[in-house]
Coordinates of C-alpha atoms in Angstrom, one line a residue:
X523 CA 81.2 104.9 129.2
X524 CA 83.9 106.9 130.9
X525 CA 85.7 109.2 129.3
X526 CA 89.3 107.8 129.7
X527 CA 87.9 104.5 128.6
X528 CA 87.0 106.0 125.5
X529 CA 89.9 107.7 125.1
X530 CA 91.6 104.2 125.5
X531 CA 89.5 102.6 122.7
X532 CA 90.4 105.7 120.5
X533 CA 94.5 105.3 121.0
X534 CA 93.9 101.4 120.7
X535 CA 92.2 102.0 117.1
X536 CA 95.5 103.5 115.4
X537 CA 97.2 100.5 116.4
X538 CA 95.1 97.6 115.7
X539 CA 94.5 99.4 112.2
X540 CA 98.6 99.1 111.4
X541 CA 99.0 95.9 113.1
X542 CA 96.1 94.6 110.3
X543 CA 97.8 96.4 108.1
X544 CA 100.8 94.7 108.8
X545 CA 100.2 91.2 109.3
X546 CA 98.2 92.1 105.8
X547 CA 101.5 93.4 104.3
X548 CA 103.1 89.9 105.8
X549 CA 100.9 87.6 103.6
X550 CA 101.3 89.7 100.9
X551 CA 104.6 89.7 100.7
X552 CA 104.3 85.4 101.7
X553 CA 102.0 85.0 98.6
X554 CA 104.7 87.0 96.1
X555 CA 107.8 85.5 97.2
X556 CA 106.7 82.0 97.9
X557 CA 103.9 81.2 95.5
X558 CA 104.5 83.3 92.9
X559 CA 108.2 82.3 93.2
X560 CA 107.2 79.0 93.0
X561 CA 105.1 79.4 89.5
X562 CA 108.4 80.6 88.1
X563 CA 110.0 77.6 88.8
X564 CA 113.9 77.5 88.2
X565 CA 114.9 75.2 90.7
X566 CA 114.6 71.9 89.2
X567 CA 117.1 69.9 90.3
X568 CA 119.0 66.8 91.4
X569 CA 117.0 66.4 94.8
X570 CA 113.8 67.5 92.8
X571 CA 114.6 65.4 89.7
X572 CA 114.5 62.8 92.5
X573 CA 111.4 63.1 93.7
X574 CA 109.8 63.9 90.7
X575 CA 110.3 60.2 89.4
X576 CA 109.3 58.9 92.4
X577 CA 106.0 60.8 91.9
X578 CA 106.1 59.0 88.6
X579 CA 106.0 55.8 89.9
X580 CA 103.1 56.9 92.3
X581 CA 101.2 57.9 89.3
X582 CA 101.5 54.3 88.0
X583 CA 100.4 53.2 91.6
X584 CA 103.7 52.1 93.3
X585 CA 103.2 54.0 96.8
X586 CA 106.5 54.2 98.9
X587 CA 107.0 52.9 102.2
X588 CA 110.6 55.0 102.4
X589 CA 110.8 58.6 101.9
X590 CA 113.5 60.7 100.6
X591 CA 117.5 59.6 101.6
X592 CA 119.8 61.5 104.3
X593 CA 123.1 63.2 103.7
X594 CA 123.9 61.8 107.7
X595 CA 124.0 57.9 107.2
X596 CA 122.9 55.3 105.3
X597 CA 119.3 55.4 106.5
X598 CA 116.0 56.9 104.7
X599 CA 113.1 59.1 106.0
X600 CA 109.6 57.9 107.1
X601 CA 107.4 58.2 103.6
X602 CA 105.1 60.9 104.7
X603 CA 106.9 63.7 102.8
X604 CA 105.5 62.2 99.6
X605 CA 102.1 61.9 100.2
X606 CA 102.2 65.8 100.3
X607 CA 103.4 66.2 97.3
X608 CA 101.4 63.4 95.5
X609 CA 98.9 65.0 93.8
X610 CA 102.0 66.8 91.9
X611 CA 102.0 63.0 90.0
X612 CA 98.7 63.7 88.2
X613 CA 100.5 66.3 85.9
X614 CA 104.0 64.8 85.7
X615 CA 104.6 67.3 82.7
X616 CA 104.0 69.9 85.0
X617 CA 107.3 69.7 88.0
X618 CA 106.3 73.2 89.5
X619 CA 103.3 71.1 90.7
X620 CA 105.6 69.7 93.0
X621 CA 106.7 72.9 94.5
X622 CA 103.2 74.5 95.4
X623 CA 102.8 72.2 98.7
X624 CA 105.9 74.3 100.3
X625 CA 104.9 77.6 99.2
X626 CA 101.9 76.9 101.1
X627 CA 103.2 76.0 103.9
X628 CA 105.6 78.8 103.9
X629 CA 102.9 81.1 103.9
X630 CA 100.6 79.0 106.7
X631 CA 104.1 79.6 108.8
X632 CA 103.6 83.5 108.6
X633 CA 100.2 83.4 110.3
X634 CA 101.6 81.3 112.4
X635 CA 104.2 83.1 113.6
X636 CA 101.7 86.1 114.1
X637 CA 99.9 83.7 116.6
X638 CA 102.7 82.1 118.5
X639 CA 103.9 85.2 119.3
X640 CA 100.2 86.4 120.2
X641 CA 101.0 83.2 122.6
X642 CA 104.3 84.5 124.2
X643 CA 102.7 87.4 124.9
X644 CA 99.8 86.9 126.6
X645 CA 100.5 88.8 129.4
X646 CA 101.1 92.3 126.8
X647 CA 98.6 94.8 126.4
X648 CA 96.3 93.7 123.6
X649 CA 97.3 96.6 121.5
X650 CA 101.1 95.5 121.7
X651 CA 101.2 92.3 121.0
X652 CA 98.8 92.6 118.6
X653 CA 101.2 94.8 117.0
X654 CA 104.5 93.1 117.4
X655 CA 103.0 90.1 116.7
X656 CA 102.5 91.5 113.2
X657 CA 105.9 93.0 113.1
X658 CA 107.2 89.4 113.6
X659 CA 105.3 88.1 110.8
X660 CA 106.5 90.8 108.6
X661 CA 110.1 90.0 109.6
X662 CA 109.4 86.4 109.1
X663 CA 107.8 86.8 105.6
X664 CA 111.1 88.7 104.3
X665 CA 113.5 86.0 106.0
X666 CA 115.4 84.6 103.0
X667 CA 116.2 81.3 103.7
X668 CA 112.8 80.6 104.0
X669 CA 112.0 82.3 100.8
X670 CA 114.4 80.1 98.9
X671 CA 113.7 76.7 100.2
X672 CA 109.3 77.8 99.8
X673 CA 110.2 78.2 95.9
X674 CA 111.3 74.6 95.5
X675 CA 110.4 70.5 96.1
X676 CA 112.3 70.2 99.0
X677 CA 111.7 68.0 101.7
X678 CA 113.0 70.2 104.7
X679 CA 110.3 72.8 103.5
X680 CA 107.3 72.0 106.1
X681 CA 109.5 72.3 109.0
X682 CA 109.1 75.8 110.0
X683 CA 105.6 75.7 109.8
X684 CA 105.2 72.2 111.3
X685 CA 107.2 73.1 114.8
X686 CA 104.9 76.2 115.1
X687 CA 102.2 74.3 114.6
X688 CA 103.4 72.2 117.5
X689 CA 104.2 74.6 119.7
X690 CA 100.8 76.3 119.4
X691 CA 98.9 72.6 119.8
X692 CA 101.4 72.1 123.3
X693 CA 100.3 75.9 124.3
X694 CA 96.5 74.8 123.5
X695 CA 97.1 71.6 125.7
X696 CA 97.5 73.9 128.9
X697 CA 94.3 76.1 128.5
X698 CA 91.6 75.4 130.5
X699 CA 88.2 74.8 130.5
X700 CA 88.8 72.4 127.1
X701 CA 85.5 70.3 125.8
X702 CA 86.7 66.5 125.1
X703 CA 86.2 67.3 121.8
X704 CA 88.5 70.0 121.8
X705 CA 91.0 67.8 123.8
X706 CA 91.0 65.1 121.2
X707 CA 91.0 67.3 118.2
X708 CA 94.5 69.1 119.9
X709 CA 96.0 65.5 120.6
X710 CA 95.2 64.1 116.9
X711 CA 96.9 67.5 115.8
X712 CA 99.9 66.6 117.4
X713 CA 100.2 63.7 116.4
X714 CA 99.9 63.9 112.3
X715 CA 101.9 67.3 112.7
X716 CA 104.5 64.5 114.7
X717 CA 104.8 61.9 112.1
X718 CA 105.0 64.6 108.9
X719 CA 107.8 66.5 111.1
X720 CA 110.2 63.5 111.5
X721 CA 109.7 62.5 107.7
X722 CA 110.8 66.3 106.7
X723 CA 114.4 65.8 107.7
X724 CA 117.0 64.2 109.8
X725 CA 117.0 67.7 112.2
X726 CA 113.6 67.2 113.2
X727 CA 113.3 63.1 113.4
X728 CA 115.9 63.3 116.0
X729 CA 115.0 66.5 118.0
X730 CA 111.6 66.4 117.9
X731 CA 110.4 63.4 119.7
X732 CA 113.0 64.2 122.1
X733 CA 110.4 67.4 122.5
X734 CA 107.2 65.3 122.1
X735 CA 108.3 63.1 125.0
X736 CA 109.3 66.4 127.3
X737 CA 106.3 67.8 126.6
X738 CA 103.8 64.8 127.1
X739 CA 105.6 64.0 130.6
X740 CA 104.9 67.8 131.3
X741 CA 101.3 67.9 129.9
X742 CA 100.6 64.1 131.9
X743 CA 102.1 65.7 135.1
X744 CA 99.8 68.3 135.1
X745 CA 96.4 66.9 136.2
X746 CA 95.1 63.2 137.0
X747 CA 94.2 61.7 133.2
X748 CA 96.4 63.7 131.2
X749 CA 98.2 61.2 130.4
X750 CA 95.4 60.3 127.8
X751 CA 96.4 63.1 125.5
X752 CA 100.1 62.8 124.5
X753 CA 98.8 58.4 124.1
X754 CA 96.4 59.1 121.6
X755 CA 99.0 61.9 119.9
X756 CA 101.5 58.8 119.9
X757 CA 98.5 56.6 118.6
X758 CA 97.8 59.1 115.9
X759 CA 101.9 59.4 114.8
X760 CA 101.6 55.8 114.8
X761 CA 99.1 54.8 112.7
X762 CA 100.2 57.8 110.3
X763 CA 103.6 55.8 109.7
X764 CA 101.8 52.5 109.2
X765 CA 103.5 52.6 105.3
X766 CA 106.7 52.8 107.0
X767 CA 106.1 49.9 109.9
X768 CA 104.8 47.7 106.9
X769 CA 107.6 48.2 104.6
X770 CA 110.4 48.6 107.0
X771 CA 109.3 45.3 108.6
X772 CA 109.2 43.7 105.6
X773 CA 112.8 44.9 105.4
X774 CA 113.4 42.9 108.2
X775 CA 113.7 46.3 109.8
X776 CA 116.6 47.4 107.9
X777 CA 116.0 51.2 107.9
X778 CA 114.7 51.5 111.1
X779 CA 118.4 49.7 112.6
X780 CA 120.4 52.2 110.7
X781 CA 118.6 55.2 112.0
X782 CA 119.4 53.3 115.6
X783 CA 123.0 52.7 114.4
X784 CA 123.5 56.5 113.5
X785 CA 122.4 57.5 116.9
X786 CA 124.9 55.0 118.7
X787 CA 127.5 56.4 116.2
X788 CA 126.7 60.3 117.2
X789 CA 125.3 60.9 114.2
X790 CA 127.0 59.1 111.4
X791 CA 129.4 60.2 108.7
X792 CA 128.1 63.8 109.3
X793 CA 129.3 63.6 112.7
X794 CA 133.1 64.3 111.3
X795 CA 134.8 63.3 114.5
X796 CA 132.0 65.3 116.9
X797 CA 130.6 62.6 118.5
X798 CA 134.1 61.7 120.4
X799 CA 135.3 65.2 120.7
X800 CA 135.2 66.0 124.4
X801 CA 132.8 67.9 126.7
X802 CA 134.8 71.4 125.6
X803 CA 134.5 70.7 121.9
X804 CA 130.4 69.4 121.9
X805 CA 130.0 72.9 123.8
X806 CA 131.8 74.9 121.3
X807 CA 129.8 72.6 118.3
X808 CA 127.2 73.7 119.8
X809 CA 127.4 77.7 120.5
X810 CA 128.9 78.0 116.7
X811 CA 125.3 75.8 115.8
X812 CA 123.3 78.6 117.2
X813 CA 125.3 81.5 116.6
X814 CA 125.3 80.3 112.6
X815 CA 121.9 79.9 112.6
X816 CA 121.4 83.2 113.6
X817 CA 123.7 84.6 111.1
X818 CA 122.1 82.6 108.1
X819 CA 118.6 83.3 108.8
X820 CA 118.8 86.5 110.1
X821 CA 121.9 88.3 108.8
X822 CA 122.6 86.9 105.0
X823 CA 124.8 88.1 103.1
X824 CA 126.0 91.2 105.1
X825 CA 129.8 93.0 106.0
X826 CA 131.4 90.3 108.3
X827 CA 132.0 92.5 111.4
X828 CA 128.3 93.8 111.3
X829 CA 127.5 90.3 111.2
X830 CA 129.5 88.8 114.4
X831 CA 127.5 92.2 116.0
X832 CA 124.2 91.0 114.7
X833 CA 124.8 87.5 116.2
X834 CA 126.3 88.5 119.2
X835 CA 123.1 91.0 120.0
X836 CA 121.0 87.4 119.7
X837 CA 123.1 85.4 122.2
X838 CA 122.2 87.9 124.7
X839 CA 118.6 87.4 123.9
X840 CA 117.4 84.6 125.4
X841 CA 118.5 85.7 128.5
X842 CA 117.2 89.3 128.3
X843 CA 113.9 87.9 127.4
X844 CA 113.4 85.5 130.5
X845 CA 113.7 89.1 132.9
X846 CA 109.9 90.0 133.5
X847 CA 108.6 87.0 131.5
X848 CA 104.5 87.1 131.7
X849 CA 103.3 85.2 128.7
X850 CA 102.2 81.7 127.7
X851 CA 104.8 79.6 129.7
X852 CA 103.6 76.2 127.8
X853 CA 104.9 77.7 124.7
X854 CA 108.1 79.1 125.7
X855 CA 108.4 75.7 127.0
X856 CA 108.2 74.4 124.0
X857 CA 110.1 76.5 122.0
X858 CA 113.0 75.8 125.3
X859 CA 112.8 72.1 124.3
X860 CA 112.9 72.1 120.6
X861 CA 115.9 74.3 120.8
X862 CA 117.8 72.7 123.7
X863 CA 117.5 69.4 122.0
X864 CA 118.3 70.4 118.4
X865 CA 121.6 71.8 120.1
X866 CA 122.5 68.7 121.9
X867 CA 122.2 67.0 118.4
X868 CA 124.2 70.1 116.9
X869 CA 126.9 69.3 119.6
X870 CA 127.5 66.0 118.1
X871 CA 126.9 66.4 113.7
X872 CA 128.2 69.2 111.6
X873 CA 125.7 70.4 110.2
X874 CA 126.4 73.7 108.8
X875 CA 124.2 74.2 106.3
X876 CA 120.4 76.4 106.7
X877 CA 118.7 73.5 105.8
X878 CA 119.8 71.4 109.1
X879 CA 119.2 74.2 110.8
X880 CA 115.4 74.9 110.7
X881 CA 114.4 74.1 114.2
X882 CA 116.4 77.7 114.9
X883 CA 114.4 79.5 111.9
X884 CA 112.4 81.8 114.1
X885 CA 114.5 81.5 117.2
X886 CA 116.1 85.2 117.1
X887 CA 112.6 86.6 115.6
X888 CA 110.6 84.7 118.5
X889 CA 113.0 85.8 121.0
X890 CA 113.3 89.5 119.9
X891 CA 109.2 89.7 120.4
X892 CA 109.5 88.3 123.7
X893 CA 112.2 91.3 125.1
X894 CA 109.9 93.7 123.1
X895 CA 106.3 92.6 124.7
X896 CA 107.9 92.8 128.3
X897 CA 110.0 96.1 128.3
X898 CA 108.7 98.1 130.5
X899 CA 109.8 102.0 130.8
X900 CA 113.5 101.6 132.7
X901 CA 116.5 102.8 130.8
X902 CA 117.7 99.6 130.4
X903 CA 114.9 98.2 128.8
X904 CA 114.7 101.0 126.6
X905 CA 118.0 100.8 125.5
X906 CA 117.2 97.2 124.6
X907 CA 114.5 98.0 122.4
X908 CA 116.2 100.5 120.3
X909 CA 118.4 98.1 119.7
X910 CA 116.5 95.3 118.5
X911 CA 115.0 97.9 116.5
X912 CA 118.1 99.0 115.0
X913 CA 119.7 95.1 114.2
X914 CA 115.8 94.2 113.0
X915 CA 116.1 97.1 110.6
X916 CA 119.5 95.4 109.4
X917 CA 118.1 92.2 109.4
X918 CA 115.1 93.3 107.3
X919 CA 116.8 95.4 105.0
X920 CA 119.9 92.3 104.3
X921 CA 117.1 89.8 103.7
X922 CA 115.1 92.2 101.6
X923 CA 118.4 92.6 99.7
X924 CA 119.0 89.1 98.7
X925 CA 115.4 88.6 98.5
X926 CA 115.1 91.0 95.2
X927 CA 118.1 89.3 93.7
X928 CA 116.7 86.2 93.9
X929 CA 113.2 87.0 92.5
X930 CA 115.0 89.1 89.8
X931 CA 116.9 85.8 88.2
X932 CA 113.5 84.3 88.2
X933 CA 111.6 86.9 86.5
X934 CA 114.2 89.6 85.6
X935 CA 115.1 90.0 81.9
X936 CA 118.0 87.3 82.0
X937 CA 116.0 85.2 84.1
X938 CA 116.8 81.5 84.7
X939 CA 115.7 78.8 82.9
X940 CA 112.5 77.3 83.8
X941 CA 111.5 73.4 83.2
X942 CA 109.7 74.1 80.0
X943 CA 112.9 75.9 78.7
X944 CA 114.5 72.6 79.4
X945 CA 111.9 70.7 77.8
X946 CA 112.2 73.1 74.4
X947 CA 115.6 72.9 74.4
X948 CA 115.9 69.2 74.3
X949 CA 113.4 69.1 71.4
X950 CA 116.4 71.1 69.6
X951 CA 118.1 68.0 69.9
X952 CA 117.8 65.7 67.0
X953 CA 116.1 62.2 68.0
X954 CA 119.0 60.3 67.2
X955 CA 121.7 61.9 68.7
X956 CA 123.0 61.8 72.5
X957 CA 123.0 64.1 74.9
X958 CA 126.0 64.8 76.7
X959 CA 126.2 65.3 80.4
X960 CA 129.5 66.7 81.7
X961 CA 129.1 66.3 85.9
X962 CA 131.6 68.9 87.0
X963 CA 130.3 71.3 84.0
X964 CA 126.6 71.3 84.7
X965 CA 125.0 69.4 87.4
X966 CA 121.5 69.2 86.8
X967 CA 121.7 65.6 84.3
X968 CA 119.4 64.0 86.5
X969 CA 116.8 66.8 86.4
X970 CA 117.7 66.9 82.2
X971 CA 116.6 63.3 82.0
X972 CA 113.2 63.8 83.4
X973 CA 111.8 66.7 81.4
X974 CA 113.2 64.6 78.2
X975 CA 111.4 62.0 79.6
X976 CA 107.8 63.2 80.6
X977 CA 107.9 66.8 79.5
X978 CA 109.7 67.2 76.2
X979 CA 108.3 63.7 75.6
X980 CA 111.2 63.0 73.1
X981 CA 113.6 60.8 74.8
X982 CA 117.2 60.7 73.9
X983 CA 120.2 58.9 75.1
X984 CA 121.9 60.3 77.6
X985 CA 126.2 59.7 77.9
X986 CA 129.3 60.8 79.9
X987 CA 131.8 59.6 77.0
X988 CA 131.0 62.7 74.4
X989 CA 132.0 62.4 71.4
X990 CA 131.7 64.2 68.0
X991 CA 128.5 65.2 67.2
X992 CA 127.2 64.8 70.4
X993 CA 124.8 67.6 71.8
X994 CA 125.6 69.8 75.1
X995 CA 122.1 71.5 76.5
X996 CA 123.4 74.3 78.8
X997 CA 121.3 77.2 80.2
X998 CA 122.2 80.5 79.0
X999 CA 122.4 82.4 82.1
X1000 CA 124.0 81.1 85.7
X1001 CA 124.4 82.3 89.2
X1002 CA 127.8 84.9 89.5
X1003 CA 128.6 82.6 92.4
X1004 CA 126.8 79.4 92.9
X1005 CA 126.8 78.1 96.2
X1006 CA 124.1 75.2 96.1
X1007 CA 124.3 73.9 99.8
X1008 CA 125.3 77.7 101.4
X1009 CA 122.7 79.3 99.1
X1010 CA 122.5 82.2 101.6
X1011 CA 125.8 83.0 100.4
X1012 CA 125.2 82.4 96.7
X1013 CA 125.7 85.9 94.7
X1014 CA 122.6 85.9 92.7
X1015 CA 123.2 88.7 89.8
X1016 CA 122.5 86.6 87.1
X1017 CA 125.4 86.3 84.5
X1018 CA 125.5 85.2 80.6
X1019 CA 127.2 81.5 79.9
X1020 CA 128.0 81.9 76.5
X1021 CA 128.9 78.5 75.5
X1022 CA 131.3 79.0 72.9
X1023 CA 133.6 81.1 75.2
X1024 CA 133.4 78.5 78.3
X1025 CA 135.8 78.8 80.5
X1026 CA 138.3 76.0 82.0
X1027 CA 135.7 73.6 83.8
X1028 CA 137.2 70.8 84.8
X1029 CA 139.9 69.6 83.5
X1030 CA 137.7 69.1 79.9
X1031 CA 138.7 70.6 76.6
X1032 CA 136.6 70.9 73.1
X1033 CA 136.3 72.8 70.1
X1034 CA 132.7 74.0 69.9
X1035 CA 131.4 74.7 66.6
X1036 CA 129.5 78.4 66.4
X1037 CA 127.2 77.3 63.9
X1038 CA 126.0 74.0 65.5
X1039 CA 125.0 76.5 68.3
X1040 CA 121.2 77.3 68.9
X1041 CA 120.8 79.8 71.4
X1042 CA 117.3 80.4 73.0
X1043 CA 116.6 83.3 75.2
X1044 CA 116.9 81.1 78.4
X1045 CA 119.0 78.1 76.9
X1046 CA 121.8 76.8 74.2
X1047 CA 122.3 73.9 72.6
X1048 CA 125.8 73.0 71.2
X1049 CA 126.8 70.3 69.1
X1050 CA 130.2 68.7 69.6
X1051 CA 132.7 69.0 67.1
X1052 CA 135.0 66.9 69.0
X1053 CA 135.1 64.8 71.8
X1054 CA 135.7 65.7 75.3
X1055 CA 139.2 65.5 76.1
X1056 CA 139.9 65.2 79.8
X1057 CA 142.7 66.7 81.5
X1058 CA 142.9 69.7 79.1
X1059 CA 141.1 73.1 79.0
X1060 CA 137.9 74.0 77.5
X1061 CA 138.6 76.5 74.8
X1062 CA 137.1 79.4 72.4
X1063 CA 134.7 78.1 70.3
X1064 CA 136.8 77.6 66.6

């Protein structure tokens, strides 16, 4: 062996050593923030309350043929979503059951990220896209918005990690040289990951087999018989929704017309006047779609102007990363589709919150690899890496930020309520009172009536008229700033709810009685000494 090629393998060994020990550091930091978020479960509920009594009913053998509703129209999701969640109905008493199927696909999505980006890269020195393949998964393990939706039952959850999934099976599509086997194990891939994609979420069962067709024409132009694969990846989505078919066409195809009828509409009564806006307007609908996504996933929660910088750095991106472009042209492909499409739909529905806007999770992550892996040594590019360093550094640090906060209210010293504080409060209650729900006080009723249901296993009545005597069960600490829909905006110190000194909520006002208050360290429960007045303050406890 020569001696430069020795020398080579020596420089190479530094880097492959803190590459490992990054993409190491990126599963670490998965398996804290995800799955150890998700065993201290405070986010039960009105969506998880939901599902969890439709895991009831699967328990007692009632399997659904519809899957959870839609904020856009009056349609509901394919029914796959459930059967992920399922075996989460075998322990009903246990809800953060129901959350562990997210948290591992969160974490599945950080590998994958390290090998999509291995992907894009292809045509990088081994050593350096080895390592900013790694990087990427590191930034992707800290991204908050991913963090918070991986610590809950949430439908949108497998998204990320389903579309990468996707993009790698369309990359694997183009290699040559495949066996058959290989060739029908990548087309049955795409397929199941297919039909569990466009039962996650609205986002993804419009854009994506807008994607799957694109890339199936592209795939079945390529060689004679390709068209074989993307028909038995159709076949496989098919027969994956046969509970849906079967329901919906015992529905007389009910569902399946209103998901028809929301895409004549322009998307429904999310669309907010989008879908007749002009040409200018769907533009502007849709830069504001990207350039929000951007600032959500990779920007939370930081100074406004350094924010509109932040974003504007990752609309010059896409373009900066096309120059030189060497890598795996089937995945960028991909990746170009899913986007493109998920923007057209963005031009027409306002959908401003991070949860409709997964298909653009990794996009500024993805792309900021790509510029990265094919600088070469020219001033310019090397101006254009120090500066993706420097926003990535901003990026990392912001997300890192609201990351800590949100772990802290769930195992910090004031920490949030779990389900089985719930479940001990409402065993405070006596059997043969009610409990009261106040809406516009304290949201979670639905998720209340559950865990008195299955978990506390004393089941109480449950009113809006309160009266005397009536209980309130409130948690004892909340969110400073609660922002359930923008939760990348939420401020998530954790502050004391003393329920004797509640504030006006409302428009409701009662005497609350200090005595008839117990007060565990996570929850209080508060006996009415007179009924709920409306259209009044709520005052100090008397």
């Amino acid at each position: 062996m020569s001696g430069t090629s020795r020398a080579g393998e020596h420089g190479e060994r530094p880097l492959s050593v803190l590459s490992a020990s990054l993409i190491a550091l990126a599963v670490g930091i998965a398996l804290l923030t995800r799955l150890g978020g998700a065993l201290g479960y405070a986010d039960f509920y009105g969506d998880q309350a939901r599902d969890a009594f439709r895991l009831v009913d699967i328990g007692h053998g009632a399997w659904p043929t519809l899957g959870p509703e839609t904020s856009l129209a009056s349609y509901r999701l394919p029914p796959l979503y459930y059967d992920l969640i399922a075996p989460a109905a075998l322990v009903p008493a246990m809800p953060a059951l129901q959350a562990l199927p997210n948290a591992i696909f969160s974490i599945a999505s950080v590998a994958l990220v390290y090998l999509v980006v291995l992907r894009l890269l292809s045509g990088a020195p081994a050593p350096r896209r080895r390592l900013i393949a790694a990087l990427s998964a590191l930034w992707w393990s800290v991204t908050f918005v991913d963090v918070f939706i991986a610590n809950r039952e949430w439908n949108p959850g497998p998204i990320p990690c389903l579309l990468l999934a996707l993009v790698l099976l369309w990359s694997r599509q183009a290699d040559p040289e495949r066996t058959p086997a290989d060739r029908v194990a990548t087309a049955a891939g795409i397929g199941i990951a297919l039909a569990l994609v466009v039962s996650a979420h609205s986002s993804t069962l419009f854009v994506v087999p807008v994607a799957f067709v694109v890339m199936s024409i592209v795939h079945a132009a390529s060689g004679r018989g390709r068209w074989v694969e993307p028909a038995l990846s159709l076949a496989v989505a098919a027969l994956a929704l046969a509970p849906y078919w079967i329901g919906d066409s015992a529905r007389g195809w009910a569902n399946t017309h209103a998901m028809i009828g929301t895409i004549l509409e322009g998307g429904g009564k999310a669309a907010m006047g989008s879908a007749n806006a002009g040409p200018a307007a769907q533009l502007r609908n849709a830069f504001f779609g990207y350039t929000g996504a951007v600032g959500q996933f990779v920007a939370p929660q930081v100074p406004a102007l350094l924010r509109k910088a932040l974003v504007a750095a990752w609309i010059v991106l896409p373009f900066a990363a096309l120059r030189g472009y060497r890598g795996d042209r089937r995945a960028l492909l991909a990746l170009a589709v899913i986007w493109a499409a998920y923007l057209f739909a963005a031009a027409h529905v306002a959908a401003i919150y991070p949860h409709f806007r997964l298909p653009l999770a990794f996009a500024a992550i993805l792309m900021t690899a790509v510029v990265l892996g094919t600088a070469s040594a020219t001033r310019t590019h090397r101006a254009m890496v120090a500066a993706c360093a420097v926003f990535a550094a901003v990026s990392f640090a912001a997300n890192i930020r609201v990351d800590s906060a949100f772990l802290t209210s769930k195992f910090g010293p004031h920490r949030l309520p779990t389900p089985h504080d719930v479940a001990l409060a409402l065993q405070r209650v006596p059997a043969t009172q009610r409990v009261c729900e106040v809406h516009d006080l304290y949201d979670d009723w639905l998720a209340q009536r559950y865990l008195d249901a299955y978990v506390a296993h004393a089941p109480h009545a449950f009113t809006t008229q309160c009266r005397a005597n009536d209980y309130l069960v409130l948690p004892r600490y909340r969110y400073a700033n609660e922002t359930r829909e923008e939760y990348e905006t939420t401020d998530y110190r954790v502050v004391d709810l003393d329920a004797r000194t509640i504030p006006a909520r409302a428009g409701y006002s009662a005497t609350l009685k200090p005595a008839a208050v117990a007060v565990t360290p996570q929850m209080q429960v508060v006996r009415l000494r007179a009924a709920l007045a409306p259209k009044a303050q709520i005052g100090t406890a008397q």
